[in-house]
Amino acid sequence: MASLQSSFTVLATTPKNPPTSAFRKPSRVRVSCNAGDSGGGRVDRRNMLLGLGGLYGASSLVSGRRAEADPLQPPDLSTCDAEGTTTTDRNTGKVIHIDADCCPPYNGTDPESFYVPPPVDTLRRRPAAHRMTPEYLADYKLAIQMMKDLDTTDPDDPRGFAQQANIHCAYCNGPYDQRGFPTLDIQIHNSWIFFPFHRWYLYFFERICGELIGKPDFALPYWNWDHPDGMYLPTPFAESYSPLYDCNRDQTHVGDALVDLSFAPGVSVDANLNQMQQEMIVQGDSAINFMGQEYSAGSPPPGAPRGGTSEQGSHGGIHVWCGNPKNTLRENMGNFYSAARDPIFYCHHSNVDRMWTIWNALHPTAEPILDLDFLDAAFLFYDEQKNLVKVRVRDCLDNTALGYEYEFSSISPWLNYIPPQREVPANVQQLAQTAQAAAQAFPATLTDTIRVVVAKPSKGKADEVLVIEGIVTDNSLLIGFDIYVNDDENTTDGPVIAERAGGFTQVPHRSRTSETPSDLTIKLKELYNNINIADDDDIVVVTLVPRFNGDAVTIGGIKIVPRVPTVPRFNGDAVTIGGIKIVPRVPTA
Ligand code: C2O
């Protein structure tokens, strides 16, 4: 692993840009609660235009990434394209123009240097939402109310709630081109920049809250959905007339409705704990696997399978669980364009961010991602003084350098969870008679359950990986499917079972450019142990079960390969992260 060498220097500077009122234009957000309550929640269909049809026909307009990649550059706000905010109605083939101009205000001046977080005296401590004290809750509500008030008193103020929500829409739904690549849009999901982007986003949101209520040590709460005590919508968010309320949620998911982190059938505390263990430990066994695959300048927007285990798992699960299924695009939380309009978004992402800190603590010997395309990826935000600031990934890797930490909450319920086991192995030869050969079955659309025989490179409980290749999805739709190995009882509707290898969840979003086909990989070693696969088995039977919109996902193939540990590329000299200098490891002879 990289050796850590402490050489701590923090230079404090003040961002240069003075507050300005010469902003470009106000912004509108129009998916109203009335629309949602009437069962429509529709985008404004007066703006519907005839589109080009399905996404599949438009593939490979863009070739793969350049050989020499560079880090993703901050967006050019002067070219932000509100018209880019559209999505395609799969049934009609029409382009739906989402009625929200999510481009930020802009006075034409970009920051020259990178933002440096102010020196930290004491750490702000983010509390668990189910343990908020009345005094804290009052502050929190006041902060959100003051942000919402700005929406009407000064819609150009980038600290307003709608403006803050728009940040998310602009970075993930098409309005921003990548600098120098006018045909490629910026997408901050489904790759290694997912965690850093959202950390910076919450950092400024939190500082804005503190600034507005005059309490600079204010810290956002986290929705402790990984703990059985927190697996419910935190009560204050369900009270109508609260600034924390949002009517564009699934209104049946209140009270004692249990969150569903995995979107597997049979919601249960155990299924959630199993999901957490899978994404934090078993499948999330390297920085790349946990955080997401590479995404550099010049790359087309990554597809959902390129996201890390956490993003694809509990993160996506909560989005879908919160969104209103009665709304066409599952607004608010169930679609990335509208997700941040729900105050629960920031509380959810606080826990997502907490998972990153926990993962780092749980995997102290994991190789960190030191690729310069990762470390130097940059974004623009407005800070609490309305200054436009430019931030880099490398400056957010240590949450304490950003001045906050998380209130302690036991993680042992998922750390020590014991997944279901079976004693008697499945009779795979018999099972194989109910399945097709993988080579014949693909490519295929996942309209119905697909069951295939897949050859193993080694017999029995080997260290192998299942690869579901060439996944192409319609990204405007919620997509979910489950993967089972040697399931001989077709128990795919019951509670969590040993044979469930994992699942795939795609939160609907939009990319102007087609996403490249991508592979989903699932580590099999632990699963082989749990299902007690027979020592001389040289095949398995894999079952893919569509849950949501299977007809909008095609799969290129399935194979099993020996596992090769993922080691991130190191392409720079020593780097300094959060005041800590990291030097490349000198290989020992
Ligand atoms: Cu940017 Cu949870 O999404």
Coordinates of C-alpha atoms in Angstrom, one line a residue, residues 259-478:
V259 CA -36.4 1.1 3.7
D260 CA -35.4 -1.2 0.9
L261 CA -31.7 -0.9 0.3
S262 CA -31.2 -3.7 -2.1
F263 CA -34.5 -3.7 -4.0
A264 CA -34.5 -7.5 -3.7
P265 CA -37.9 -9.1 -3.1
G266 CA -38.9 -9.4 0.6
V267 CA -38.0 -6.2 2.4
S268 CA -36.5 -7.0 5.7
V269 CA -33.9 -5.8 8.2
D270 CA -31.8 -8.8 7.3
A271 CA -32.0 -8.1 3.6
N272 CA -30.8 -4.5 4.3
L273 CA -27.9 -5.7 6.5
N274 CA -26.9 -8.3 3.9
Q275 CA -26.9 -5.5 1.3
M276 CA -24.7 -3.3 3.5
Q277 CA -22.2 -6.1 4.1
Q278 CA -22.1 -6.9 0.4
E279 CA -21.4 -3.4 -0.7
M280 CA -19.1 -2.3 2.1
I281 CA -17.1 -5.5 2.5
V282 CA -17.7 -8.5 0.2
Q283 CA -18.2 -6.8 -3.2
G284 CA -16.7 -3.5 -2.2
D285 CA -13.3 -5.0 -1.6
S286 CA -11.2 -2.4 -3.4
A287 CA -11.4 1.4 -3.8
I288 CA -12.4 1.1 -7.5
N289 CA -15.1 -1.6 -6.7
F290 CA -16.5 0.5 -3.9
M291 CA -16.3 3.9 -5.4
G292 CA -16.7 3.3 -9.1
Q293 CA -14.7 3.0 -12.3
E294 CA -12.6 5.5 -14.0
Y295 CA -14.2 8.6 -15.7
S296 CA -11.9 11.1 -17.3
A297 CA -12.2 14.0 -19.7
G298 CA -13.3 12.9 -23.2
S299 CA -15.2 9.8 -21.9
P300 CA -18.8 9.4 -22.7
P301 CA -21.1 9.5 -19.6
P302 CA -20.6 6.2 -17.8
G303 CA -23.5 3.7 -17.5
A304 CA -24.9 2.6 -14.2
P305 CA -22.8 -0.6 -14.0
R306 CA -19.7 1.5 -13.7
G307 CA -20.8 2.9 -10.5
G308 CA -19.4 1.5 -7.2
T309 CA -21.1 -1.0 -5.0
S310 CA -22.3 1.7 -2.7
E311 CA -23.7 4.0 -5.3
Q312 CA -25.5 1.2 -7.1
G313 CA -26.7 -0.4 -3.9
S314 CA -28.0 1.4 -0.9
H315 CA -27.6 4.8 -2.5
G316 CA -29.8 3.9 -5.5
G317 CA -32.2 1.9 -3.3
I318 CA -33.0 4.9 -1.1
H319 CA -33.5 7.2 -4.1
V320 CA -36.0 4.8 -5.6
W321 CA -37.7 4.0 -2.3
C322 CA -38.3 7.8 -1.7
G323 CA -39.4 8.8 -5.2
N324 CA -43.1 8.9 -6.0
P325 CA -44.0 6.0 -8.3
K326 CA -47.1 7.9 -9.3
N327 CA -45.0 10.6 -11.0
T328 CA -44.0 10.0 -14.6
L329 CA -40.3 10.3 -13.9
R330 CA -40.6 9.2 -10.3
E331 CA -39.9 12.7 -9.0
N332 CA -38.5 13.8 -6.8
M333 CA -35.9 11.4 -5.3
G334 CA -36.5 8.7 -7.9
N335 CA -34.9 10.7 -10.8
F336 CA -31.6 12.4 -10.6
Y337 CA -32.9 15.6 -12.3
S338 CA -35.3 16.3 -9.5
A339 CA -33.8 14.3 -6.5
A340 CA -32.3 17.3 -4.7
R341 CA -35.6 19.1 -4.6
D342 CA -36.5 16.8 -1.7
P343 CA -34.9 17.9 1.6
I344 CA -34.3 14.3 2.4
F345 CA -31.7 14.1 -0.4
Y346 CA -29.1 16.0 1.7
C347 CA -29.8 13.8 4.7
H348 CA -29.5 10.7 2.6
H349 CA -26.3 11.8 1.0
S350 CA -24.9 12.7 4.4
N351 CA -25.1 9.0 5.1
V352 CA -23.8 8.0 1.7
D353 CA -20.8 10.2 2.5
R354 CA -20.5 8.6 5.9
M355 CA -20.3 5.3 4.2
W356 CA -17.2 6.5 2.4
T357 CA -15.5 7.5 5.7
I358 CA -16.5 4.1 7.2
W359 CA -15.2 2.2 4.2
N360 CA -11.8 3.9 4.5
A361 CA -11.7 3.0 8.1
L362 CA -12.6 -0.6 7.4
H363 CA -10.1 -1.0 4.6
P364 CA -6.9 0.6 5.9
T365 CA -4.7 -1.4 3.6
A366 CA -6.7 -0.9 0.4
E367 CA -4.7 0.9 -2.4
P368 CA -6.2 4.4 -2.6
I369 CA -7.0 5.8 -6.0
L370 CA -4.1 8.1 -6.9
D371 CA -4.8 8.4 -10.6
L372 CA -4.4 12.1 -11.5
D373 CA -7.5 11.9 -13.6
F374 CA -9.3 11.2 -10.3
L375 CA -7.4 13.6 -8.0
D376 CA -7.5 16.6 -10.3
A377 CA -11.1 16.3 -11.5
A378 CA -12.7 19.6 -10.6
F379 CA -16.1 21.2 -10.1
L380 CA -17.7 24.6 -9.5
F381 CA -20.0 25.5 -6.6
Y382 CA -21.2 28.6 -4.9
D383 CA -20.0 29.0 -1.3
E384 CA -21.9 30.4 1.6
Q385 CA -20.8 33.9 0.6
K386 CA -22.2 33.5 -2.9
N387 CA -18.7 33.2 -4.3
L388 CA -18.2 30.9 -7.3
V389 CA -15.5 28.5 -6.2
K390 CA -13.5 25.8 -8.0
V391 CA -12.8 22.6 -6.1
R392 CA -10.7 19.5 -6.7
V393 CA -11.2 15.9 -5.8
R394 CA -7.9 15.8 -4.0
D395 CA -8.9 18.4 -1.5
C396 CA -11.9 16.6 -0.2
L397 CA -10.6 13.1 0.4
D398 CA -10.2 13.7 4.2
N399 CA -13.5 14.8 5.7
T400 CA -11.7 16.2 8.8
A401 CA -9.8 18.6 6.6
L402 CA -13.2 19.9 5.5
G403 CA -14.1 20.4 9.2
Y404 CA -16.7 17.8 9.9
E405 CA -17.1 14.3 11.3
Y406 CA -20.0 11.9 12.0
E407 CA -21.6 11.2 15.4
F408 CA -20.9 7.6 16.3
S409 CA -23.4 5.0 15.4
S410 CA -22.8 1.3 15.8
I411 CA -22.0 -0.4 12.5
S412 CA -21.8 -3.9 13.9
P413 CA -25.3 -5.0 12.8
W414 CA -24.1 -5.3 9.2
L415 CA -20.4 -5.9 10.0
N416 CA -21.3 -9.1 11.9
Y417 CA -24.3 -10.1 9.8
I418 CA -24.2 -13.8 8.9
P419 CA -25.6 -14.4 5.5
P420 CA -27.9 -17.4 4.8
Q421 CA -26.1 -20.6 4.2
R422 CA -27.1 -23.9 2.7
E423 CA -25.8 -27.3 3.7
V424 CA -26.7 -29.5 0.8
P425 CA -25.3 -28.3 -2.5
A426 CA -27.7 -27.9 -5.4
N427 CA -27.6 -30.7 -8.0
V428 CA -26.2 -28.5 -10.7
Q429 CA -26.4 -31.1 -13.5
Q430 CA -30.1 -31.5 -12.9
L431 CA -30.5 -27.8 -12.7
A432 CA -28.7 -27.3 -15.9
Q433 CA -31.4 -29.2 -17.8
T434 CA -33.8 -26.3 -17.1
A435 CA -31.3 -23.7 -18.5
Q436 CA -29.9 -22.6 -21.9
A437 CA -26.2 -22.5 -22.7
A438 CA -25.0 -18.9 -22.1
A439 CA -23.5 -18.7 -25.6
Q440 CA -26.9 -19.2 -27.2
A441 CA -28.9 -17.1 -24.8
F442 CA -27.2 -13.7 -25.5
P443 CA -27.4 -11.0 -26.5
A444 CA -30.8 -10.7 -25.0
T445 CA -33.3 -8.3 -23.7
L446 CA -34.4 -9.0 -20.1
T447 CA -38.1 -9.1 -20.8
D448 CA -38.5 -12.3 -18.9
T449 CA -36.4 -14.3 -16.5
I450 CA -33.2 -15.7 -18.2
R451 CA -31.6 -18.9 -16.9
V452 CA -28.3 -20.0 -18.3
V453 CA -25.5 -22.5 -17.8
V454 CA -22.1 -20.8 -17.3
A455 CA -18.8 -22.7 -17.3
K456 CA -16.4 -22.2 -14.4
P457 CA -12.7 -21.8 -15.1
S458 CA -11.9 -23.8 -12.0
K459 CA -13.9 -26.4 -10.1
G460 CA -15.7 -25.8 -6.8
K461 CA -15.1 -22.9 -4.4
A462 CA -12.6 -21.0 -6.5
D463 CA -11.9 -17.3 -6.4
E464 CA -13.9 -16.3 -9.4
V465 CA -15.9 -13.4 -10.7
L466 CA -19.2 -13.4 -12.6
V467 CA -19.2 -10.9 -15.5
I468 CA -22.5 -9.7 -17.0
E469 CA -21.2 -8.2 -20.1
G470 CA -22.2 -5.3 -22.4
I471 CA -25.2 -4.0 -20.4
V472 CA -27.1 -1.3 -22.3
T473 CA -30.0 0.4 -20.6
D474 CA -32.5 3.1 -21.3
N475 CA -31.2 5.5 -18.7
S476 CA -34.5 7.4 -18.5
L477 CA -36.1 4.5 -16.7
L478 CA -35.9 2.8 -13.3

